[in-house]
Tab-separated table of C-alpha atoms in Angstrom:
chain	number	residue	atom	x	y	z
A	1	MET	CA	94.416	-18.318	19.759
A	2	THR	CA	93.870	-20.880	22.492
A	3	GLU	CA	92.939	-24.491	21.844
A	4	LYS	CA	89.475	-23.830	23.281
A	5	GLU	CA	88.873	-20.936	20.847
A	6	LYS	CA	89.926	-23.096	17.901
A	7	TRP	CA	87.157	-25.588	18.761
A	8	HIS	CA	84.567	-22.831	19.420
A	9	LEU	CA	84.654	-21.317	15.883
A	10	PRO	CA	83.595	-24.489	14.025
A	11	MET	CA	80.809	-25.049	16.509
A	12	VAL	CA	79.421	-21.521	15.865
A	13	PHE	CA	79.617	-22.123	12.126
A	14	LEU	CA	77.791	-25.441	12.414
A	15	CYS	CA	75.041	-23.908	14.555
A	16	ALA	CA	74.500	-21.096	12.046
A	17	LEU	CA	74.432	-23.576	9.173
A	18	GLY	CA	71.884	-25.692	11.021
A	19	SER	CA	69.663	-22.675	11.624
A	20	LEU	CA	69.753	-21.748	7.941
A	21	LEU	CA	68.916	-25.334	6.967
A	22	LEU	CA	65.932	-25.366	9.350
A	23	LEU	CA	64.692	-22.061	7.982
A	24	PHE	CA	64.958	-23.375	4.393
A	25	ILE	CA	62.925	-26.489	5.298
A	26	LEU	CA	60.193	-24.367	6.877
A	27	ILE	CA	59.964	-22.040	3.868
A	28	THR	CA	59.863	-24.813	1.277
A	29	GLY	CA	57.382	-26.771	3.375
A	30	CYS	CA	54.975	-23.809	3.476
A	31	SER	CA	55.433	-23.126	-0.222
A	32	SER	CA	54.377	-26.671	-1.053
A	33	LEU	CA	50.843	-25.747	0.063
A	34	SER	CA	50.324	-23.146	-2.709
A	35	PRO	CA	49.808	-25.501	-5.694
A	36	THR	CA	46.617	-26.857	-4.091
A	37	VAL	CA	45.113	-23.339	-3.878
A	38	ALA	CA	46.115	-22.511	-7.448
A	39	SER	CA	44.618	-25.745	-8.702
A	40	THR	CA	41.280	-25.025	-6.981
A	41	THR	CA	41.115	-21.546	-8.518
A	42	THR	CA	41.813	-22.886	-11.989
A	43	ASP	CA	39.123	-25.544	-11.704
A	44	THR	CA	36.500	-22.927	-10.686
A	45	THR	CA	37.390	-20.726	-13.628
A	46	ASN	CA	37.052	-23.536	-16.145
A	47	SER	CA	33.834	-24.994	-14.776
A	48	THR	CA	30.435	-24.290	-16.356
A	49	ASN	CA	29.057	-21.237	-14.567
A	50	ILE	CA	26.149	-19.964	-16.735
A	51	SER	CA	22.856	-21.847	-16.624
A	52	VAL	CA	19.355	-20.796	-17.679
A	53	THR	CA	16.080	-22.685	-18.033
A	54	ASP	CA	14.234	-22.197	-21.304
A	55	TYR	CA	10.535	-22.118	-22.221
A	56	TYR	CA	10.291	-25.928	-22.359
A	57	GLY	CA	12.073	-26.459	-19.034
A	58	ASN	CA	15.417	-27.415	-20.586
A	59	THR	CA	18.533	-26.309	-18.723
A	60	ILE	CA	21.033	-24.622	-21.030
A	61	SER	CA	24.600	-24.394	-19.719
A	62	LEU	CA	27.496	-22.362	-21.096
A	63	SER	CA	31.063	-22.091	-19.831
A	64	GLN	CA	31.253	-18.425	-20.861
A	65	PRO	CA	28.950	-15.731	-22.332
A	66	ALA	CA	27.794	-16.468	-25.878
A	67	ARG	CA	29.642	-14.222	-28.333
A	68	ARG	CA	28.227	-15.662	-31.570
A	69	ILE	CA	24.427	-15.858	-31.511
A	70	ILE	CA	21.912	-16.893	-34.155
A	71	CYS	CA	18.493	-15.368	-33.426
A	72	PHE	CA	15.264	-16.686	-34.969
A	73	ASN	CA	13.196	-14.921	-32.311
A	74	GLU	CA	12.597	-11.283	-33.314
A	75	GLN	CA	11.531	-10.306	-29.801
A	76	ALA	CA	14.717	-11.785	-28.317
A	77	ALA	CA	16.763	-9.951	-30.956
A	78	GLU	CA	15.119	-6.666	-29.940
A	79	ILE	CA	16.011	-7.261	-26.297
A	80	LEU	CA	19.592	-8.186	-27.201
A	81	ALA	CA	19.899	-4.960	-29.193
A	82	ALA	CA	18.388	-2.946	-26.336
A	83	ILE	CA	20.730	-4.317	-23.656
A	84	GLY	CA	23.884	-3.758	-25.721
A	85	ALA	CA	24.394	-7.288	-27.039
A	86	GLY	CA	23.475	-6.556	-30.648
A	87	ASP	CA	27.020	-6.993	-31.938
A	88	GLN	CA	26.981	-10.568	-30.604
A	89	ILE	CA	24.232	-11.498	-33.069
A	90	ILE	CA	25.772	-13.056	-36.188
A	91	GLY	CA	22.623	-14.474	-37.816
A	92	VAL	CA	18.909	-13.635	-37.868
A	93	SER	CA	15.659	-14.852	-39.351
A	94	GLN	CA	14.786	-13.472	-42.772
A	95	SER	CA	11.441	-12.412	-41.291
A	96	PHE	CA	12.894	-9.353	-39.551
A	97	VAL	CA	15.953	-8.316	-41.562
A	98	ASN	CA	14.062	-5.160	-42.552
A	99	GLU	CA	13.506	-4.045	-38.961
A	100	SER	CA	16.160	-1.330	-39.031
A	101	PHE	CA	15.817	-0.352	-35.368
A	102	ILE	CA	17.027	-3.876	-34.524
A	103	MET	CA	19.385	-4.575	-37.406
A	104	ASN	CA	21.300	-1.304	-37.047
A	105	GLN	CA	22.304	-2.529	-33.587
A	106	ALA	CA	23.385	-5.904	-34.996
A	107	PRO	CA	26.048	-5.002	-37.606
A	108	ASN	CA	27.441	-8.551	-37.786
A	109	ALA	CA	24.132	-10.272	-38.519
A	110	VAL	CA	23.226	-11.992	-41.790
A	111	SER	CA	20.054	-13.800	-42.823
A	112	VAL	CA	20.052	-17.555	-42.149
A	113	GLY	CA	16.599	-18.589	-43.305
A	114	ASN	CA	13.701	-18.475	-40.894
A	115	TYR	CA	11.989	-20.231	-37.996
A	116	TRP	CA	10.288	-22.798	-40.231
A	117	THR	CA	12.998	-23.317	-42.863
A	118	PRO	CA	16.417	-22.540	-41.361
A	119	ASP	CA	19.471	-22.606	-43.621
A	120	VAL	CA	21.281	-25.217	-41.534
A	121	GLU	CA	24.411	-25.328	-43.712
A	122	LYS	CA	24.874	-21.576	-43.450
A	123	ILE	CA	24.270	-21.686	-39.704
A	124	ILE	CA	26.960	-24.346	-39.278
A	125	THR	CA	29.524	-22.312	-41.240
A	126	LEU	CA	28.958	-19.344	-38.895
A	127	HIS	CA	30.083	-21.461	-35.878
A	128	PRO	CA	27.492	-20.078	-33.413
A	129	ASP	CA	27.787	-20.509	-29.654
A	130	LEU	CA	24.010	-20.431	-29.342
A	131	LEU	CA	20.784	-20.283	-31.362
A	132	ILE	CA	17.758	-18.535	-29.813
A	133	SER	CA	14.355	-19.608	-31.068
A	134	ALA	CA	10.790	-18.831	-30.052
A	135	GLY	CA	9.182	-20.866	-27.321
A	136	LYS	CA	5.586	-21.684	-28.190
A	137	PRO	CA	2.910	-24.018	-26.806
A	138	GLY	CA	3.462	-27.625	-27.801
A	139	SER	CA	6.750	-29.116	-28.915
A	140	PRO	CA	9.618	-27.271	-30.645
A	141	PRO	CA	9.210	-27.186	-34.455
A	142	GLN	CA	10.723	-30.077	-36.377
A	143	SER	CA	12.777	-27.615	-38.419
A	144	ILE	CA	14.876	-26.725	-35.373
A	145	ASN	CA	15.725	-30.409	-34.871
A	146	LYS	CA	18.090	-30.118	-37.834
A	147	VAL	CA	19.995	-27.430	-35.956
A	148	VAL	CA	20.092	-29.513	-32.776
A	149	ALA	CA	21.382	-32.483	-34.799
A	150	ALA	CA	24.289	-30.298	-35.902
A	151	ASN	CA	25.331	-30.095	-32.222
A	152	ILE	CA	24.346	-26.440	-31.879
A	153	THR	CA	22.945	-25.328	-28.516
A	154	VAL	CA	19.364	-24.003	-28.794
A	155	LEU	CA	17.621	-21.777	-26.244
A	156	TYR	CA	13.833	-21.368	-26.493
A	157	LEU	CA	12.306	-18.159	-25.078
A	158	ASN	CA	9.169	-16.201	-25.969
A	159	CYS	CA	10.212	-12.653	-24.873
A	160	TYR	CA	6.781	-11.110	-25.502
A	161	ASN	CA	4.429	-12.092	-22.668
A	162	ILE	CA	4.358	-9.270	-20.107
A	163	GLN	CA	4.243	-11.801	-17.250
A	164	ASP	CA	7.540	-13.425	-18.346
A	165	LEU	CA	9.306	-10.497	-20.002
A	166	ALA	CA	11.523	-9.439	-17.101
A	167	ASN	CA	12.566	-13.028	-16.391
A	168	ASP	CA	13.365	-13.687	-20.057
A	169	THR	CA	15.423	-10.489	-20.171
A	170	ARG	CA	17.497	-11.590	-17.189
A	171	LYS	CA	18.129	-14.944	-18.851
A	172	LEU	CA	19.409	-13.175	-21.966
A	173	SER	CA	21.597	-10.989	-19.772
A	174	ARG	CA	23.268	-14.001	-18.158
A	175	ILE	CA	24.068	-15.740	-21.416
A	176	THR	CA	25.484	-12.556	-22.996
A	177	GLY	CA	27.204	-10.891	-20.042
A	178	HIS	CA	25.150	-7.666	-20.087
A	179	GLU	CA	23.616	-7.859	-16.622
A	180	GLU	CA	23.646	-4.174	-15.672
A	181	ARG	CA	21.787	-2.767	-18.673
A	182	ALA	CA	19.490	-5.777	-18.843
A	183	GLU	CA	18.456	-5.265	-15.230
A	184	LYS	CA	17.375	-1.723	-16.061
A	185	TYR	CA	15.398	-3.106	-19.001
A	186	ALA	CA	13.762	-5.803	-16.858
A	187	GLN	CA	12.789	-3.264	-14.205
A	188	PHE	CA	11.124	-1.124	-16.884
A	189	SER	CA	8.683	-3.967	-17.627
A	190	GLU	CA	8.211	-4.826	-13.969
A	191	ARG	CA	7.488	-1.228	-13.011
A	192	TYR	CA	4.490	-0.873	-15.313
A	193	LEU	CA	3.189	-4.364	-14.616
A	194	SER	CA	3.244	-3.548	-10.891
A	195	LEU	CA	1.609	-0.161	-11.498
A	196	VAL	CA	-1.327	-1.725	-13.330
A	197	LYS	CA	-1.758	-4.488	-10.773
A	198	SER	CA	-1.670	-2.085	-7.831
A	199	ARG	CA	-4.242	0.293	-9.341
A	200	LEU	CA	-6.599	-2.559	-10.133
A	201	ALA	CA	-6.173	-4.350	-6.822
A	202	ASN	CA	-9.795	-3.694	-5.867
A	203	ILE	CA	-11.202	-5.040	-9.129
A	204	SER	CA	-12.219	-8.702	-9.085
A	205	ASP	CA	-14.873	-11.032	-10.440
A	206	ASN	CA	-16.750	-10.932	-7.150
A	207	HIS	CA	-16.209	-7.308	-6.146
A	208	GLN	CA	-16.665	-4.543	-8.714
A	209	PRO	CA	-16.345	-6.895	-11.719
A	210	GLY	CA	-14.384	-5.656	-14.716
A	211	PRO	CA	-15.819	-4.985	-18.169
A	212	ARG	CA	-16.677	-7.715	-20.657
A	213	VAL	CA	-14.297	-7.485	-23.632
A	214	TYR	CA	-14.422	-8.734	-27.202
A	215	PHE	CA	-10.722	-8.963	-28.229
A	216	GLU	CA	-10.708	-9.525	-31.979
A	217	SER	CA	-7.718	-10.774	-33.970
A	218	TRP	CA	-6.679	-9.104	-37.228
A	219	TYR	CA	-9.124	-11.458	-38.962
A	220	ASP	CA	-12.709	-10.280	-38.547
A	221	TYR	CA	-14.706	-12.141	-35.929
A	222	THR	CA	-11.731	-14.262	-34.861
A	223	LEU	CA	-11.502	-14.510	-31.072
A	224	SER	CA	-8.714	-14.457	-28.519
A	225	THR	CA	-9.601	-17.577	-26.544
A	226	PRO	CA	-8.587	-18.620	-22.985
A	227	ASP	CA	-5.407	-20.438	-24.069
A	228	THR	CA	-3.839	-17.296	-25.600
A	229	PHE	CA	-1.508	-14.756	-24.023
A	230	VAL	CA	-4.075	-12.069	-24.931
A	231	ASN	CA	-6.368	-13.762	-22.434
A	232	ASP	CA	-3.513	-13.598	-19.899
A	233	LEU	CA	-3.404	-9.833	-20.463
A	234	LEU	CA	-7.167	-9.568	-19.896
A	235	THR	CA	-6.736	-11.537	-16.678
A	236	ILE	CA	-4.140	-9.048	-15.415
A	237	VAL	CA	-6.564	-6.154	-15.945
A	238	HIS	CA	-9.484	-8.101	-14.433
A	239	ALA	CA	-11.490	-7.950	-17.667
A	240	ARG	CA	-13.883	-10.734	-18.629
A	241	ASN	CA	-13.176	-12.319	-21.985
A	242	ILE	CA	-16.471	-12.983	-23.811
A	243	ALA	CA	-14.721	-16.013	-25.358
A	244	GLU	CA	-13.938	-17.533	-21.945
A	245	ASN	CA	-16.026	-20.648	-22.600
A	246	ILE	CA	-14.649	-21.387	-26.069
A	247	THR	CA	-12.061	-24.168	-26.013
A	248	GLN	CA	-10.667	-23.819	-29.551
A	249	SER	CA	-7.312	-22.036	-29.733
A	250	SER	CA	-8.499	-19.923	-32.669
A	251	ALA	CA	-12.211	-19.594	-33.200
A	252	THR	CA	-14.255	-17.597	-35.701
A	253	VAL	CA	-17.765	-16.577	-34.721
A	254	SER	CA	-20.719	-14.920	-36.411
A	255	PRO	CA	-21.739	-11.261	-36.029
A	256	GLU	CA	-24.892	-12.519	-34.303
A	257	TRP	CA	-22.793	-14.253	-31.653
A	258	VAL	CA	-20.995	-10.997	-30.825
A	259	ILE	CA	-24.292	-9.097	-30.771
A	260	ASN	CA	-25.755	-11.631	-28.327
A	261	GLN	CA	-22.677	-11.368	-26.100
A	262	ASN	CA	-23.087	-7.565	-26.070
A	263	PRO	CA	-19.526	-6.698	-24.915
A	264	ASP	CA	-18.770	-3.517	-22.977
A	265	VAL	CA	-15.545	-2.972	-24.924
A	266	ILE	CA	-14.186	-4.070	-28.308
A	267	ILE	CA	-10.423	-4.160	-28.919
A	268	LYS	CA	-9.217	-4.992	-32.419
A	269	ILE	CA	-5.668	-6.188	-33.102
A	270	VAL	CA	-3.981	-4.941	-36.288
A	271	THR	CA	-0.588	-5.013	-37.978
A	272	TYR	CA	1.416	-1.963	-39.028
A	273	ASP	CA	0.258	-2.214	-42.637
A	274	MET	CA	-3.324	-1.579	-41.521
A	275	ASN	CA	-4.737	1.913	-41.040
A	276	LEU	CA	-5.973	2.302	-37.481
A	277	THR	CA	-8.522	4.992	-38.271
A	278	ALA	CA	-9.997	3.057	-41.192
A	279	VAL	CA	-10.242	-0.168	-39.147
A	280	HIS	CA	-11.961	1.680	-36.309
A	281	GLU	CA	-14.456	3.207	-38.722
A	282	GLU	CA	-15.182	-0.183	-40.279
A	283	ILE	CA	-16.004	-1.758	-36.896
A	284	MET	CA	-18.224	1.131	-35.864
A	285	ASN	CA	-20.213	0.676	-39.076
A	286	ARG	CA	-20.502	-3.105	-39.182
A	287	PRO	CA	-24.089	-4.243	-39.784
A	288	GLY	CA	-25.812	-5.082	-36.516
A	289	LEU	CA	-23.022	-3.946	-34.198
A	290	SER	CA	-24.788	-0.628	-33.671
A	291	GLU	CA	-26.867	-2.535	-31.107
A	292	VAL	CA	-23.783	-3.550	-29.103
A	293	ARG	CA	-22.999	-1.618	-25.925
A	294	ALA	CA	-19.343	-1.060	-26.903
A	295	VAL	CA	-20.348	0.708	-30.116
A	296	GLN	CA	-23.124	2.686	-28.485
A	297	ASP	CA	-20.761	3.910	-25.746
A	298	ASN	CA	-17.946	4.579	-28.259
A	299	ARG	CA	-15.645	2.088	-26.536
A	300	VAL	CA	-14.142	0.500	-29.639
A	301	TYR	CA	-10.324	0.556	-29.833
A	302	VAL	CA	-7.678	-0.520	-32.328
A	303	LEU	CA	-4.305	-1.725	-31.055
A	304	HIS	CA	-1.138	-2.666	-32.922
A	305	TRP	CA	-0.206	-6.315	-32.459
A	306	ASP	CA	3.302	-5.753	-31.191
A	307	MET	CA	1.996	-3.749	-28.248
A	308	VAL	CA	0.754	-6.997	-26.718
A	309	ALA	CA	3.284	-9.434	-28.216
A	310	SER	CA	6.698	-7.817	-28.002
A	311	PRO	CA	9.252	-6.468	-25.523
A	312	ARG	CA	7.072	-3.313	-25.491
A	313	ALA	CA	4.184	-5.222	-23.925
A	314	ALA	CA	4.400	-2.961	-20.869
A	315	ALA	CA	3.054	-0.094	-22.973
A	316	GLY	CA	0.386	-2.371	-24.468
A	317	LEU	CA	-0.743	-3.394	-21.008
A	318	VAL	CA	-1.165	0.233	-19.971
A	319	TYR	CA	-3.034	1.045	-23.212
A	320	VAL	CA	-5.552	-1.701	-22.464
A	321	ALA	CA	-5.812	-0.827	-18.760
A	322	LYS	CA	-6.470	2.832	-19.523
A	323	ALA	CA	-9.055	1.982	-22.195
A	324	LEU	CA	-10.943	-0.191	-19.703
A	325	TYR	CA	-10.523	2.024	-16.638
A	326	PRO	CA	-9.910	5.585	-17.882
A	327	ASP	CA	-10.512	7.197	-14.492
A	328	LEU	CA	-7.918	5.021	-12.753
A	329	PHE	CA	-5.212	5.813	-15.308
A	330	ARG	CA	-6.047	9.408	-16.120
A	331	ASP	CA	-2.536	10.561	-15.156
A	332	ILE	CA	-0.706	7.900	-17.203
A	333	SER	CA	0.150	8.288	-20.905
A	334	PRO	CA	0.944	5.025	-22.717
A	335	ASN	CA	2.529	7.098	-25.498
A	336	ASP	CA	4.972	8.507	-22.940
A	337	ILE	CA	5.878	4.936	-21.971
A	338	LEU	CA	6.738	4.157	-25.601
A	339	ASN	CA	8.859	7.295	-25.806
A	340	GLU	CA	10.613	6.301	-22.585
A	341	TYR	CA	11.387	2.929	-24.155
A	342	LYS	CA	12.799	4.652	-27.227
A	343	MET	CA	14.991	7.097	-25.299
A	344	GLU	CA	16.269	4.599	-22.739
A	345	PHE	CA	16.865	1.517	-24.879
A	346	LEU	CA	16.441	1.809	-28.662
A	347	ARG	CA	16.792	5.321	-30.048
A	348	GLU	CA	15.935	4.177	-33.572
A	349	TYR	CA	12.600	2.658	-32.559
A	350	ASP	CA	9.696	4.492	-34.194
A	351	ALA	CA	7.468	5.305	-31.230
A	352	ARG	CA	4.486	5.957	-33.484
A	353	ASP	CA	0.943	5.930	-32.208
A	354	ALA	CA	-0.026	2.328	-31.611
A	355	PHE	CA	-3.548	2.792	-30.296
A	356	TYR	CA	-6.678	4.464	-31.656
A	357	PRO	CA	-8.529	6.536	-30.632
A	358	ARG	CA	-5.674	8.164	-28.767
A	359	LEU	CA	-6.087	7.956	-25.007
């Protein structure tokens, strides 16, 4: 080997070593960028990403879907059961523990008092992620303040007014992680609300005014006044509430007052322990009411309360719309809507007749 070749070999080795060193620097330099990306991803995962606004305008935020829910709101519990979140309910109000079509979908639920007198100690021991209570006009009840003081998150929703039902359902879907089934449920309510509105689009106070309605509570001669959700329902169907000028939230009137108002239609609200046929007969035979147009035209109806104040309010809306405008809803059966609800969402719901006389 010549002297020149002896010097050439080390130089080749050094060049190769230098190339490897440069390559190593480039690789490690690029790799140093990855921790920043990983850190950003981790921060997004851990941040609060579920927010809903409740009945009182409070923003409720959760970092993940609620898995342990106390429910004082029966209507909210029914929706949770219907959208597949029943097993996330761990506590319920004593007032609806006997509603088997709800409770059978909530196998982990125990009674924890009620809306007015919650068993706060028991609630605390259950370690809930969230308590759902009813949202009602005015301020939240003082009884719930004890729960709030225990650092338990409270969400107020009503879940019964047909105007808000779809929106409330979507809120429950976000906080429980059951968006797909809840969307189907929300669209069920929206579909029938839109159907009624579209068919009554030509009815207004100024053009083809709707009928005048006496909507009586389960107490005789007690009115549904303008500040009630029943009045909201009458507004949707373009009916005129004969109590529109009464400012009291719950007013009782005399038979003479009703006779003087001479309503076109009478709708009586009842509970499930009342016999619809017997109530209808009693109204038709009340002294003096024989002079009223609604009785003379046989337009007196009896409606179960939870058809206008529950997640099934879509069926209640159609019952009322068909009673007021039978020709416009001749092809629609409210009973079929209840059966659809049963088959699609809660198989154990008793889709019994909720309206009399049957339409």
